[in-house]
PDB file of C-alpha atoms in Angstrom:
ATOM      1  CA  UNK A   6      36.396  41.020  69.073  1.00  0.00           C
ATOM      2  CA  UNK A   7      34.703  42.460  66.001  1.00  0.00           C
ATOM      3  CA  UNK A   8      35.912  39.790  63.512  1.00  0.00           C
ATOM      4  CA  UNK A   9      35.216  37.057  66.058  1.00  0.00           C
ATOM      5  CA  UNK A  10      31.600  38.137  66.420  1.00  0.00           C
ATOM      6  CA  UNK A  11      31.378  38.479  62.670  1.00  0.00           C
ATOM      7  CA  UNK A  12      32.025  34.749  62.258  1.00  0.00           C
ATOM      8  CA  UNK A  13      30.656  33.458  65.564  1.00  0.00           C
ATOM      9  CA  UNK A  14      27.159  34.900  65.346  1.00  0.00           C
ATOM     10  CA  UNK A  15      26.320  33.378  61.929  1.00  0.00           C
ATOM     11  CA  UNK A  16      27.790  30.047  63.064  1.00  0.00           C
ATOM     12  CA  UNK A  17      25.716  30.117  66.245  1.00  0.00           C
ATOM     13  CA  UNK A  18      22.613  31.052  64.287  1.00  0.00           C
ATOM     14  CA  UNK A  19      23.192  28.184  61.850  1.00  0.00           C
ATOM     15  CA  UNK A  20      23.689  25.761  64.750  1.00  0.00           C
ATOM     16  CA  UNK A  21      20.446  26.847  66.403  1.00  0.00           C
ATOM     17  CA  UNK A  22      18.533  26.511  63.134  1.00  0.00           C
ATOM     18  CA  UNK A  23      19.947  23.023  62.486  1.00  0.00           C
ATOM     19  CA  UNK A  24      19.225  21.929  66.049  1.00  0.00           C
ATOM     20  CA  UNK A  25      15.605  23.078  65.876  1.00  0.00           C
ATOM     21  CA  UNK A  26      15.188  21.567  62.420  1.00  0.00           C
ATOM     22  CA  UNK A  27      16.385  18.108  63.464  1.00  0.00           C
ATOM     23  CA  UNK A  28      14.645  18.299  66.845  1.00  0.00           C
ATOM     24  CA  UNK A  29      11.401  18.437  64.892  1.00  0.00           C
ATOM     25  CA  UNK A  30      12.503  15.933  62.223  1.00  0.00           C
ATOM     26  CA  UNK A  31      14.722  13.349  63.938  1.00  0.00           C
ATOM     27  CA  UNK A  32      13.809  10.648  61.435  1.00  0.00           C
ATOM     28  CA  UNK A  33      16.032  12.379  58.894  1.00  0.00           C
ATOM     29  CA  UNK A  34      18.978  11.343  61.083  1.00  0.00           C
ATOM     30  CA  UNK A  35      17.711   8.168  62.781  1.00  0.00           C
ATOM     31  CA  UNK A  36      15.584   5.169  62.006  1.00  0.00           C
ATOM     32  CA  UNK A  37      13.249   4.992  64.997  1.00  0.00           C
ATOM     33  CA  UNK A  38      12.988   1.796  67.015  1.00  0.00           C
ATOM     34  CA  UNK A  39       9.623   0.202  66.336  1.00  0.00           C
ATOM     35  CA  UNK A  40       8.250  -1.089  69.639  1.00  0.00           C
ATOM     36  CA  UNK A  41       6.558  -4.453  69.868  1.00  0.00           C
ATOM     37  CA  UNK A  42       3.922  -2.840  72.094  1.00  0.00           C
ATOM     38  CA  UNK A  43       2.878   0.608  73.225  1.00  0.00           C
ATOM     39  CA  UNK A  44       2.184   1.405  76.842  1.00  0.00           C
ATOM     40  CA  UNK A  45      -0.945   3.461  77.448  1.00  0.00           C
ATOM     41  CA  UNK A  46      -1.890   1.932  80.799  1.00  0.00           C
ATOM     42  CA  UNK A  47       0.865   0.925  83.198  1.00  0.00           C
ATOM     43  CA  UNK A  48      -0.058  -0.640  86.557  1.00  0.00           C
ATOM     44  CA  UNK A  49       2.228   0.698  89.314  1.00  0.00           C
ATOM     45  CA  UNK A  50       3.223  -2.118  91.696  1.00  0.00           C
ATOM     46  CA  UNK A  51       0.654  -4.155  89.813  1.00  0.00           C
ATOM     47  CA  UNK A  52      -2.156  -1.672  90.546  1.00  0.00           C
ATOM     48  CA  UNK A  53      -1.629  -1.024  94.260  1.00  0.00           C
ATOM     49  CA  UNK A  54      -4.579   1.348  94.657  1.00  0.00           C
ATOM     50  CA  UNK A  55      -7.160  -1.367  94.019  1.00  0.00           C
ATOM     51  CA  UNK A  56      -5.556  -4.488  95.504  1.00  0.00           C
ATOM     52  CA  UNK A  57      -2.597  -5.118  97.809  1.00  0.00           C
ATOM     53  CA  UNK A  58       0.574  -4.181  95.951  1.00  0.00           C
ATOM     54  CA  UNK A  59       2.529  -6.786  93.992  1.00  0.00           C
ATOM     55  CA  UNK A  60       0.104  -9.612  94.749  1.00  0.00           C
ATOM     56  CA  UNK A  61      -1.221 -11.956  92.101  1.00  0.00           C
ATOM     57  CA  UNK A  62      -4.683 -10.590  92.821  1.00  0.00           C
ATOM     58  CA  UNK A  63      -3.487  -7.069  91.987  1.00  0.00           C
ATOM     59  CA  UNK A  64      -2.004  -8.256  88.695  1.00  0.00           C
ATOM     60  CA  UNK A  65      -5.171 -10.147  87.773  1.00  0.00           C
ATOM     61  CA  UNK A  66      -7.248  -7.071  88.506  1.00  0.00           C
ATOM     62  CA  UNK A  67      -5.024  -4.887  86.330  1.00  0.00           C
ATOM     63  CA  UNK A  68      -5.167  -7.348  83.464  1.00  0.00           C
ATOM     64  CA  UNK A  69      -8.984  -7.259  83.540  1.00  0.00           C
ATOM     65  CA  UNK A  70      -8.544  -3.530  82.811  1.00  0.00           C
ATOM     66  CA  UNK A  71      -6.334  -4.414  79.828  1.00  0.00           C
ATOM     67  CA  UNK A  72      -3.139  -3.062  81.341  1.00  0.00           C
ATOM     68  CA  UNK A  73      -0.326  -2.764  78.796  1.00  0.00           C
ATOM     69  CA  UNK A  74       2.448  -2.986  81.381  1.00  0.00           C
ATOM     70  CA  UNK A  75       2.913  -4.332  84.897  1.00  0.00           C
ATOM     71  CA  UNK A  76       5.475  -2.368  86.914  1.00  0.00           C
ATOM     72  CA  UNK A  77       7.311  -4.586  89.401  1.00  0.00           C
ATOM     73  CA  UNK A  78      10.140  -4.267  91.926  1.00  0.00           C
ATOM     74  CA  UNK A  79      12.460  -7.190  92.529  1.00  0.00           C
ATOM     75  CA  UNK A  80      14.292  -8.479  95.607  1.00  0.00           C
ATOM     76  CA  UNK A  81      16.194 -11.703  96.333  1.00  0.00           C
ATOM     77  CA  UNK A  82      15.453 -14.127  99.164  1.00  0.00           C
ATOM     78  CA  UNK A  83      18.087 -15.974 101.202  1.00  0.00           C
ATOM     79  CA  UNK A  84      17.524 -19.151  99.175  1.00  0.00           C
ATOM     80  CA  UNK A  85      17.958 -17.312  95.876  1.00  0.00           C
ATOM     81  CA  UNK A  86      14.357 -16.777  94.759  1.00  0.00           C
ATOM     82  CA  UNK A  87      13.562 -13.549  92.921  1.00  0.00           C
ATOM     83  CA  UNK A  88      10.544 -12.144  94.725  1.00  0.00           C
ATOM     84  CA  UNK A  89       8.297  -9.275  93.661  1.00  0.00           C
ATOM     85  CA  UNK A  90       8.554  -6.718  96.461  1.00  0.00           C
ATOM     86  CA  UNK A  91       9.081  -2.964  96.596  1.00  0.00           C
ATOM     87  CA  UNK A  92      10.934  -2.932  99.921  1.00  0.00           C
ATOM     88  CA  UNK A  93      13.935  -4.942 101.027  1.00  0.00           C
ATOM     89  CA  UNK A  94      12.822  -4.527 104.644  1.00  0.00           C
ATOM     90  CA  UNK A  95       9.394  -6.030 105.285  1.00  0.00           C
ATOM     91  CA  UNK A  96       8.232  -3.728 108.124  1.00  0.00           C
ATOM     92  CA  UNK A  97       5.953  -1.485 106.057  1.00  0.00           C
ATOM     93  CA  UNK A  98       4.425  -4.298 104.061  1.00  0.00           C
ATOM     94  CA  UNK A  99       4.029  -6.998 106.712  1.00  0.00           C
ATOM     95  CA  UNK A 100       4.935  -5.569 110.112  1.00  0.00           C
ATOM     96  CA  UNK A 101       7.914  -7.951 110.358  1.00  0.00           C
ATOM     97  CA  UNK A 102      11.214  -6.113 110.796  1.00  0.00           C
ATOM     98  CA  UNK A 103      13.273  -8.472 108.634  1.00  0.00           C
ATOM     99  CA  UNK A 104      14.915  -8.089 105.246  1.00  0.00           C
ATOM    100  CA  UNK A 105      13.773 -10.192 102.300  1.00  0.00           C
ATOM    101  CA  UNK A 106      17.367 -11.389 101.929  1.00  0.00           C
ATOM    102  CA  UNK A 107      17.349 -12.804 105.470  1.00  0.00           C
ATOM    103  CA  UNK A 108      14.434 -15.194 104.807  1.00  0.00           C
ATOM    104  CA  UNK A 109      13.775 -18.170 102.559  1.00  0.00           C
ATOM    105  CA  UNK A 110      10.932 -17.721 100.087  1.00  0.00           C
ATOM    106  CA  UNK A 111       8.663 -20.163 101.959  1.00  0.00           C
ATOM    107  CA  UNK A 112       9.144 -18.171 105.174  1.00  0.00           C
ATOM    108  CA  UNK A 113       8.131 -14.778 103.790  1.00  0.00           C
ATOM    109  CA  UNK A 114       5.284 -13.256 105.804  1.00  0.00           C
ATOM    110  CA  UNK A 115       1.876 -12.251 104.517  1.00  0.00           C
ATOM    111  CA  UNK A 116       1.160  -8.648 103.645  1.00  0.00           C
ATOM    112  CA  UNK A 117      -0.781  -6.574 106.155  1.00  0.00           C
ATOM    113  CA  UNK A 118      -4.541  -6.570 105.690  1.00  0.00           C
ATOM    114  CA  UNK A 119      -4.365  -2.967 104.482  1.00  0.00           C
ATOM    115  CA  UNK A 120      -1.567  -0.825 103.068  1.00  0.00           C
ATOM    116  CA  UNK A 121      -1.377   2.922 102.533  1.00  0.00           C
ATOM    117  CA  UNK A 122      -1.141   3.911  98.881  1.00  0.00           C
ATOM    118  CA  UNK A 123       2.128   5.825  98.569  1.00  0.00           C
ATOM    119  CA  UNK A 124       0.969   8.201  95.835  1.00  0.00           C
ATOM    120  CA  UNK A 125      -2.458   8.711  97.403  1.00  0.00           C
ATOM    121  CA  UNK A 126      -1.555   9.673 100.993  1.00  0.00           C
ATOM    122  CA  UNK A 127      -4.295   8.905 103.523  1.00  0.00           C
ATOM    123  CA  UNK A 128      -5.886   6.274 101.285  1.00  0.00           C
ATOM    124  CA  UNK A 129      -5.577   2.553 101.943  1.00  0.00           C
ATOM    125  CA  UNK A 130      -6.036  -0.565  99.864  1.00  0.00           C
ATOM    126  CA  UNK A 131      -7.211  -4.045 100.847  1.00  0.00           C
ATOM    127  CA  UNK A 132      -7.307  -7.452  99.250  1.00  0.00           C
ATOM    128  CA  UNK A 133      -8.045 -11.085  99.941  1.00  0.00           C
ATOM    129  CA  UNK A 134      -4.676 -12.175  98.528  1.00  0.00           C
ATOM    130  CA  UNK A 135      -1.856 -11.295 100.935  1.00  0.00           C
ATOM    131  CA  UNK A 136       0.866 -13.607  99.652  1.00  0.00           C
ATOM    132  CA  UNK A 137       4.161 -12.444  98.196  1.00  0.00           C
ATOM    133  CA  UNK A 138       4.915 -13.983  94.810  1.00  0.00           C
ATOM    134  CA  UNK A 139       8.036 -14.939  92.907  1.00  0.00           C
ATOM    135  CA  UNK A 140       8.970 -13.425  89.576  1.00  0.00           C
ATOM    136  CA  UNK A 141       8.923 -16.910  88.069  1.00  0.00           C
ATOM    137  CA  UNK A 142       5.288 -17.355  89.127  1.00  0.00           C
ATOM    138  CA  UNK A 143       4.502 -13.984  87.578  1.00  0.00           C
ATOM    139  CA  UNK A 144       6.111 -14.988  84.279  1.00  0.00           C
ATOM    140  CA  UNK A 145       4.199 -18.277  84.269  1.00  0.00           C
ATOM    141  CA  UNK A 146       0.859 -16.594  84.926  1.00  0.00           C
ATOM    142  CA  UNK A 147       1.348 -13.733  82.434  1.00  0.00           C
ATOM    143  CA  UNK A 148       3.760 -15.123  79.833  1.00  0.00           C
ATOM    144  CA  UNK A 149       3.229 -12.432  77.157  1.00  0.00           C
ATOM    145  CA  UNK A 150       2.445  -9.408  79.334  1.00  0.00           C
ATOM    146  CA  UNK A 151       5.100  -6.657  79.196  1.00  0.00           C
ATOM    147  CA  UNK A 152       6.694  -5.954  82.573  1.00  0.00           C
ATOM    148  CA  UNK A 153       9.041  -3.331  83.933  1.00  0.00           C
ATOM    149  CA  UNK A 154      11.503  -4.923  86.367  1.00  0.00           C
ATOM    150  CA  UNK A 155      13.098  -2.446  88.751  1.00  0.00           C
ATOM    151  CA  UNK A 156      16.327  -3.263  90.547  1.00  0.00           C
ATOM    152  CA  UNK A 157      17.183  -0.874  93.356  1.00  0.00           C
ATOM    153  CA  UNK A 158      20.642  -2.008  94.493  1.00  0.00           C
ATOM    154  CA  UNK A 159      23.823  -3.464  92.982  1.00  0.00           C
ATOM    155  CA  UNK A 160      22.980  -7.070  93.716  1.00  0.00           C
ATOM    156  CA  UNK A 161      24.668  -9.011  90.930  1.00  0.00           C
ATOM    157  CA  UNK A 162      23.094 -12.319  91.918  1.00  0.00           C
ATOM    158  CA  UNK A 163      19.628 -10.767  91.723  1.00  0.00           C
ATOM    159  CA  UNK A 164      20.386  -9.133  88.381  1.00  0.00           C
ATOM    160  CA  UNK A 165      21.717 -12.343  86.832  1.00  0.00           C
ATOM    161  CA  UNK A 166      18.787 -14.394  88.122  1.00  0.00           C
ATOM    162  CA  UNK A 167      16.324 -11.899  86.586  1.00  0.00           C
ATOM    163  CA  UNK A 168      18.231 -12.002  83.294  1.00  0.00           C
ATOM    164  CA  UNK A 169      18.210 -15.805  83.334  1.00  0.00           C
ATOM    165  CA  UNK A 170      14.473 -15.992  84.038  1.00  0.00           C
ATOM    166  CA  UNK A 171      13.734 -13.542  81.231  1.00  0.00           C
ATOM    167  CA  UNK A 172      15.729 -15.660  78.788  1.00  0.00           C
ATOM    168  CA  UNK A 173      14.169 -18.920  79.997  1.00  0.00           C
ATOM    169  CA  UNK A 174      10.661 -17.583  79.433  1.00  0.00           C
ATOM    170  CA  UNK A 175      11.622 -15.974  76.099  1.00  0.00           C
ATOM    171  CA  UNK A 176      10.685 -12.492  77.342  1.00  0.00           C
ATOM    172  CA  UNK A 177      13.657 -10.369  76.216  1.00  0.00           C
ATOM    173  CA  UNK A 178      11.529  -8.060  74.095  1.00  0.00           C
ATOM    174  CA  UNK A 179       8.764  -7.548  76.664  1.00  0.00           C
ATOM    175  CA  UNK A 180      10.812  -7.225  79.861  1.00  0.00           C
ATOM    176  CA  UNK A 181      12.252  -3.803  80.661  1.00  0.00           C
ATOM    177  CA  UNK A 182      15.261  -3.103  82.849  1.00  0.00           C
ATOM    178  CA  UNK A 183      14.502  -0.236  85.240  1.00  0.00           C
ATOM    179  CA  UNK A 184      16.634   1.382  87.939  1.00  0.00           C
ATOM    180  CA  UNK A 185      17.263   4.855  89.293  1.00  0.00           C
ATOM    181  CA  UNK A 186      21.010   4.164  89.465  1.00  0.00           C
ATOM    182  CA  UNK A 187      23.302   4.126  86.427  1.00  0.00           C
ATOM    183  CA  UNK A 188      25.733   1.800  88.228  1.00  0.00           C
ATOM    184  CA  UNK A 189      22.930  -0.754  88.585  1.00  0.00           C
ATOM    185  CA  UNK A 190      21.785  -0.290  84.994  1.00  0.00           C
ATOM    186  CA  UNK A 191      25.310  -0.939  83.733  1.00  0.00           C
ATOM    187  CA  UNK A 192      25.237  -4.356  85.431  1.00  0.00           C
ATOM    188  CA  UNK A 193      21.733  -5.019  84.093  1.00  0.00           C
ATOM    189  CA  UNK A 194      22.864  -4.326  80.550  1.00  0.00           C
ATOM    190  CA  UNK A 195      25.851  -6.625  80.979  1.00  0.00           C
ATOM    191  CA  UNK A 196      23.588  -9.417  82.268  1.00  0.00           C
ATOM    192  CA  UNK A 197      21.096  -9.170  79.399  1.00  0.00           C
ATOM    193  CA  UNK A 198      21.664  -6.543  76.729  1.00  0.00           C
ATOM    194  CA  UNK A 199      18.685  -7.738  74.682  1.00  0.00           C
ATOM    195  CA  UNK A 200      16.185  -6.350  77.187  1.00  0.00           C
ATOM    196  CA  UNK A 201      15.117  -2.727  76.537  1.00  0.00           C
ATOM    197  CA  UNK A 202      16.254  -0.241  79.161  1.00  0.00           C
ATOM    198  CA  UNK A 203      14.719   2.821  80.755  1.00  0.00           C
ATOM    199  CA  UNK A 204      16.480   6.046  81.679  1.00  0.00           C
ATOM    200  CA  UNK A 205      18.195   6.231  85.058  1.00  0.00           C
ATOM    201  CA  UNK A 206      18.075   9.495  87.044  1.00  0.00           C
ATOM    202  CA  UNK A 207      21.501  10.664  85.895  1.00  0.00           C
ATOM    203  CA  UNK A 208      20.776   9.723  82.291  1.00  0.00           C
ATOM    204  CA  UNK A 209      17.490  11.626  82.511  1.00  0.00           C
ATOM    205  CA  UNK A 210      19.315  14.738  83.711  1.00  0.00           C
ATOM    206  CA  UNK A 211      21.836  14.291  80.904  1.00  0.00           C
ATOM    207  CA  UNK A 212      18.943  14.059  78.436  1.00  0.00           C
ATOM    208  CA  UNK A 213      17.556  17.401  79.657  1.00  0.00           C
ATOM    209  CA  UNK A 214      20.975  19.031  79.437  1.00  0.00           C
ATOM    210  CA  UNK A 215      21.399  17.860  75.840  1.00  0.00           C
ATOM    211  CA  UNK A 216      17.927  19.136  75.003  1.00  0.00           C
ATOM    212  CA  UNK A 217      18.591  22.638  76.324  1.00  0.00           C
ATOM    213  CA  UNK A 218      22.050  22.797  74.730  1.00  0.00           C
ATOM    214  CA  UNK A 219      20.536  21.843  71.387  1.00  0.00           C
ATOM    215  CA  UNK A 220      22.640  18.676  71.157  1.00  0.00           C
ATOM    216  CA  UNK A 221      19.894  16.086  71.640  1.00  0.00           C
ATOM    217  CA  UNK A 222      19.083  15.703  67.917  1.00  0.00           C
ATOM    218  CA  UNK A 223      22.708  14.729  67.269  1.00  0.00           C
ATOM    219  CA  UNK A 224      23.104  12.295  70.178  1.00  0.00           C
ATOM    220  CA  UNK A 225      22.278   8.555  70.056  1.00  0.00           C
ATOM    221  CA  UNK A 226      19.696   7.339  72.611  1.00  0.00           C
ATOM    222  CA  UNK A 227      20.088   3.671  73.624  1.00  0.00           C
ATOM    223  CA  UNK A 228      17.170   3.727  76.088  1.00  0.00           C
ATOM    224  CA  UNK A 229      13.690   2.768  74.893  1.00  0.00           C
ATOM    225  CA  UNK A 230      11.606   4.028  77.835  1.00  0.00           C
ATOM    226  CA  UNK A 231      11.551   7.322  79.721  1.00  0.00           C
ATOM    227  CA  UNK A 232       9.722   6.748  83.013  1.00  0.00           C
ATOM    228  CA  UNK A 233       9.366  10.215  84.525  1.00  0.00           C
ATOM    229  CA  UNK A 234       7.384  11.697  87.402  1.00  0.00           C
ATOM    230  CA  UNK A 235       4.858  14.358  86.432  1.00  0.00           C
ATOM    231  CA  UNK A 236       6.028  17.590  88.135  1.00  0.00           C
ATOM    232  CA  UNK A 237       2.475  18.727  88.937  1.00  0.00           C
ATOM    233  CA  UNK A 238       2.016  15.893  91.469  1.00  0.00           C
ATOM    234  CA  UNK A 239       4.840  17.183  93.688  1.00  0.00           C
ATOM    235  CA  UNK A 240       3.566  18.662  96.959  1.00  0.00           C
ATOM    236  CA  UNK A 241       0.141  17.207  96.194  1.00  0.00           C
ATOM    237  CA  UNK A 242       0.434  13.433  96.018  1.00  0.00           C
ATOM    238  CA  UNK A 243       4.239  13.084  95.864  1.00  0.00           C
ATOM    239  CA  UNK A 244       6.511  14.505  98.558  1.00  0.00           C
ATOM    240  CA  UNK A 245      10.160  13.748  97.714  1.00  0.00           C
ATOM    241  CA  UNK A 246      11.498  16.025 100.476  1.00  0.00           C
ATOM    242  CA  UNK A 247      10.401  16.638 104.087  1.00  0.00           C
ATOM    243  CA  UNK A 248      10.377  20.431 103.588  1.00  0.00           C
ATOM    244  CA  UNK A 249       7.299  21.921 101.911  1.00  0.00           C
ATOM    245  CA  UNK A 250       9.224  24.853 100.411  1.00  0.00           C
ATOM    246  CA  UNK A 251      11.782  22.467  98.885  1.00  0.00           C
ATOM    247  CA  UNK A 252       9.022  20.382  97.353  1.00  0.00           C
ATOM    248  CA  UNK A 253       7.430  23.533  95.938  1.00  0.00           C
ATOM    249  CA  UNK A 254      10.758  24.658  94.474  1.00  0.00           C
ATOM    250  CA  UNK A 255      11.309  21.222  92.958  1.00  0.00           C
ATOM    251  CA  UNK A 256       7.814  21.265  91.462  1.00  0.00           C
ATOM    252  CA  UNK A 257       8.345  24.694  89.886  1.00  0.00           C
ATOM    253  CA  UNK A 258      11.800  23.962  88.462  1.00  0.00           C
ATOM    254  CA  UNK A 259      10.982  20.461  87.203  1.00  0.00           C
ATOM    255  CA  UNK A 260       7.747  21.674  85.627  1.00  0.00           C
ATOM    256  CA  UNK A 261       9.706  24.250  83.644  1.00  0.00           C
ATOM    257  CA  UNK A 262      12.390  21.725  82.666  1.00  0.00           C
ATOM    258  CA  UNK A 263      10.380  18.597  81.886  1.00  0.00           C
ATOM    259  CA  UNK A 264       6.935  19.602  80.643  1.00  0.00           C
ATOM    260  CA  UNK A 265       8.041  20.400  77.098  1.00  0.00           C
ATOM    261  CA  UNK A 266       5.954  19.078  74.241  1.00  0.00           C
ATOM    262  CA  UNK A 267       8.856  19.422  71.804  1.00  0.00           C
ATOM    263  CA  UNK A 268      11.044  17.184  73.983  1.00  0.00           C
ATOM    264  CA  UNK A 269       8.376  14.514  74.363  1.00  0.00           C
ATOM    265  CA  UNK A 270       7.539  14.611  70.657  1.00  0.00           C
ATOM    266  CA  UNK A 271      11.236  14.240  69.764  1.00  0.00           C
ATOM    267  CA  UNK A 272      11.612  11.208  72.004  1.00  0.00           C
ATOM    268  CA  UNK A 273       8.436   9.648  70.618  1.00  0.00           C
ATOM    269  CA  UNK A 274       9.649  10.219  67.046  1.00  0.00           C
ATOM    270  CA  UNK A 275      12.859   8.395  67.917  1.00  0.00           C
ATOM    271  CA  UNK A 276      11.012   5.401  69.321  1.00  0.00           C
ATOM    272  CA  UNK A 277      11.355   6.246  73.023  1.00  0.00           C
ATOM    273  CA  UNK A 278       8.117   5.738  74.939  1.00  0.00           C
ATOM    274  CA  UNK A 279       7.454   8.494  77.500  1.00  0.00           C
ATOM    275  CA  UNK A 280       5.461   7.310  80.513  1.00  0.00           C
ATOM    276  CA  UNK A 281       4.568   9.619  83.397  1.00  0.00           C
ATOM    277  CA  UNK A 282       4.180   8.239  86.923  1.00  0.00           C
ATOM    278  CA  UNK A 283       2.530   7.855  89.306  1.00  0.00           C
ATOM    279  CA  UNK A 284      -0.767   9.489  88.389  1.00  0.00           C
ATOM    280  CA  UNK A 285      -3.976   8.660  90.249  1.00  0.00           C
ATOM    281  CA  UNK A 286      -6.352  11.464  89.305  1.00  0.00           C
ATOM    282  CA  UNK A 287      -8.115  12.181  86.016  1.00  0.00           C
ATOM    283  CA  UNK A 288      -6.797  15.743  85.894  1.00  0.00           C
ATOM    284  CA  UNK A 289      -3.251  14.331  85.923  1.00  0.00           C
ATOM    285  CA  UNK A 290      -4.096  11.825  83.185  1.00  0.00           C
ATOM    286  CA  UNK A 291      -5.291  14.781  81.113  1.00  0.00           C
ATOM    287  CA  UNK A 292      -2.094  16.760  81.686  1.00  0.00           C
ATOM    288  CA  UNK A 293       0.139  13.815  80.767  1.00  0.00           C
ATOM    289  CA  UNK A 294      -1.638  12.930  77.542  1.00  0.00           C
ATOM    290  CA  UNK A 295      -2.010  16.586  76.510  1.00  0.00           C
ATOM    291  CA  UNK A 296       1.795  16.828  76.664  1.00  0.00           C
ATOM    292  CA  UNK A 297       2.005  13.960  74.203  1.00  0.00           C
ATOM    293  CA  UNK A 298       3.025  11.171  76.593  1.00  0.00           C
ATOM    294  CA  UNK A 299       2.803   7.611  75.345  1.00  0.00           C
ATOM    295  CA  UNK A 300       1.156   6.480  78.532  1.00  0.00           C
ATOM    296  CA  UNK A 301       0.657   6.758  82.263  1.00  0.00           C
ATOM    297  CA  UNK A 302       1.650   4.659  85.263  1.00  0.00           C
ATOM    298  CA  UNK A 303      -1.099   4.519  87.882  1.00  0.00           C
ATOM    299  CA  UNK A 304      -2.140   2.802  91.101  1.00  0.00           C
ATOM    300  CA  UNK A 305      -5.742   2.806  89.809  1.00  0.00           C
ATOM    301  CA  UNK A 306      -5.951   0.884  86.515  1.00  0.00           C
ATOM    302  CA  UNK A 307      -9.758   0.960  86.527  1.00  0.00           C
ATOM    303  CA  UNK A 308      -9.809   4.775  86.621  1.00  0.00           C
ATOM    304  CA  UNK A 309      -7.226   5.088  83.858  1.00  0.00           C
ATOM    305  CA  UNK A 310      -9.013   2.502  81.689  1.00  0.00           C
ATOM    306  CA  UNK A 311     -12.264   4.428  82.101  1.00  0.00           C
ATOM    307  CA  UNK A 312     -10.487   7.657  81.104  1.00  0.00           C
ATOM    308  CA  UNK A 313      -8.892   6.065  78.031  1.00  0.00           C
ATOM    309  CA  UNK A 314     -12.115   4.410  76.878  1.00  0.00           C
ATOM    310  CA  UNK A 315     -14.132   7.598  77.347  1.00  0.00           C
ATOM    311  CA  UNK A 316     -11.645   9.616  75.328  1.00  0.00           C
ATOM    312  CA  UNK A 317     -11.532   6.989  72.620  1.00  0.00           C
ATOM    313  CA  UNK A 318     -15.324   7.101  72.309  1.00  0.00           C
ATOM    314  CA  UNK A 319     -15.258  10.903  72.249  1.00  0.00           C
ATOM    315  CA  UNK A 320     -12.650  10.816  69.472  1.00  0.00           C
ATOM    316  CA  UNK A 321     -14.759   8.405  67.425  1.00  0.00           C
ATOM    317  CA  UNK A 322     -17.844  10.563  67.931  1.00  0.00           C
ATOM    318  CA  UNK A 323     -16.064  13.642  66.637  1.00  0.00           C
TER     319      UNK A 323
END
């Protein structure tokens, strides 16, 4: 055991030193991807705290606040139209207990007159525009606006139609594949590998494991966006589990694991944009940007724009 420790300890020490060195200086190993745009203000569901989610009116409102990114969810209608909708079942959004896939696009119902804001429980949003819109209409209206396109299930027809629309509108560089599931992301990549991808849940956990093992500086990262919930919103505006104690445990553990400035700085230095969601209060904006995040996803683009502009003016004044 003595000779083994004699050699193992110096080797381990050298490994730790190299890992820390390259964690802080990743550009010595990699040429960072230079993004065509940087996301400071992302509009969740198009800005669902100020107008009805995923409507054209919501998108227009967010663009008046100079949103850098529109976050959208995609579903497929019975007649093959890619529609912008968070839910497959329309009960929550419209009161009609039918799936999007069971209706033609022209038969989709209107949104309810008011909808609860998911990340601001007890608060509701209204809007004059209650119509569901197609992804094609969204691309036509905002041809050069970056968009995150989330696919929730392994629907190959939906994935290929999204990929085809992105190519047709020449949006490969400004359209982001997003999904929680690695199996879905694999199909997305196969359909259009030119679109940048975000981390799935399992890939995000793998990223954290590599970071704590010291292997992250030596591992290639194909993803360009890390969309991650901010742990401090759990049990306050985000309740992933029905049990309060489980939410509190998740908040404590994830806060310790994720809120690491060195991790975020490393990803930024390698060209990965880190965007925390879904933040609706100024105190959360402050936490995210103090950690070094690229940007924030919010339901309230007006509030985030005000925060960003105020801090920019304060920086100029100093």
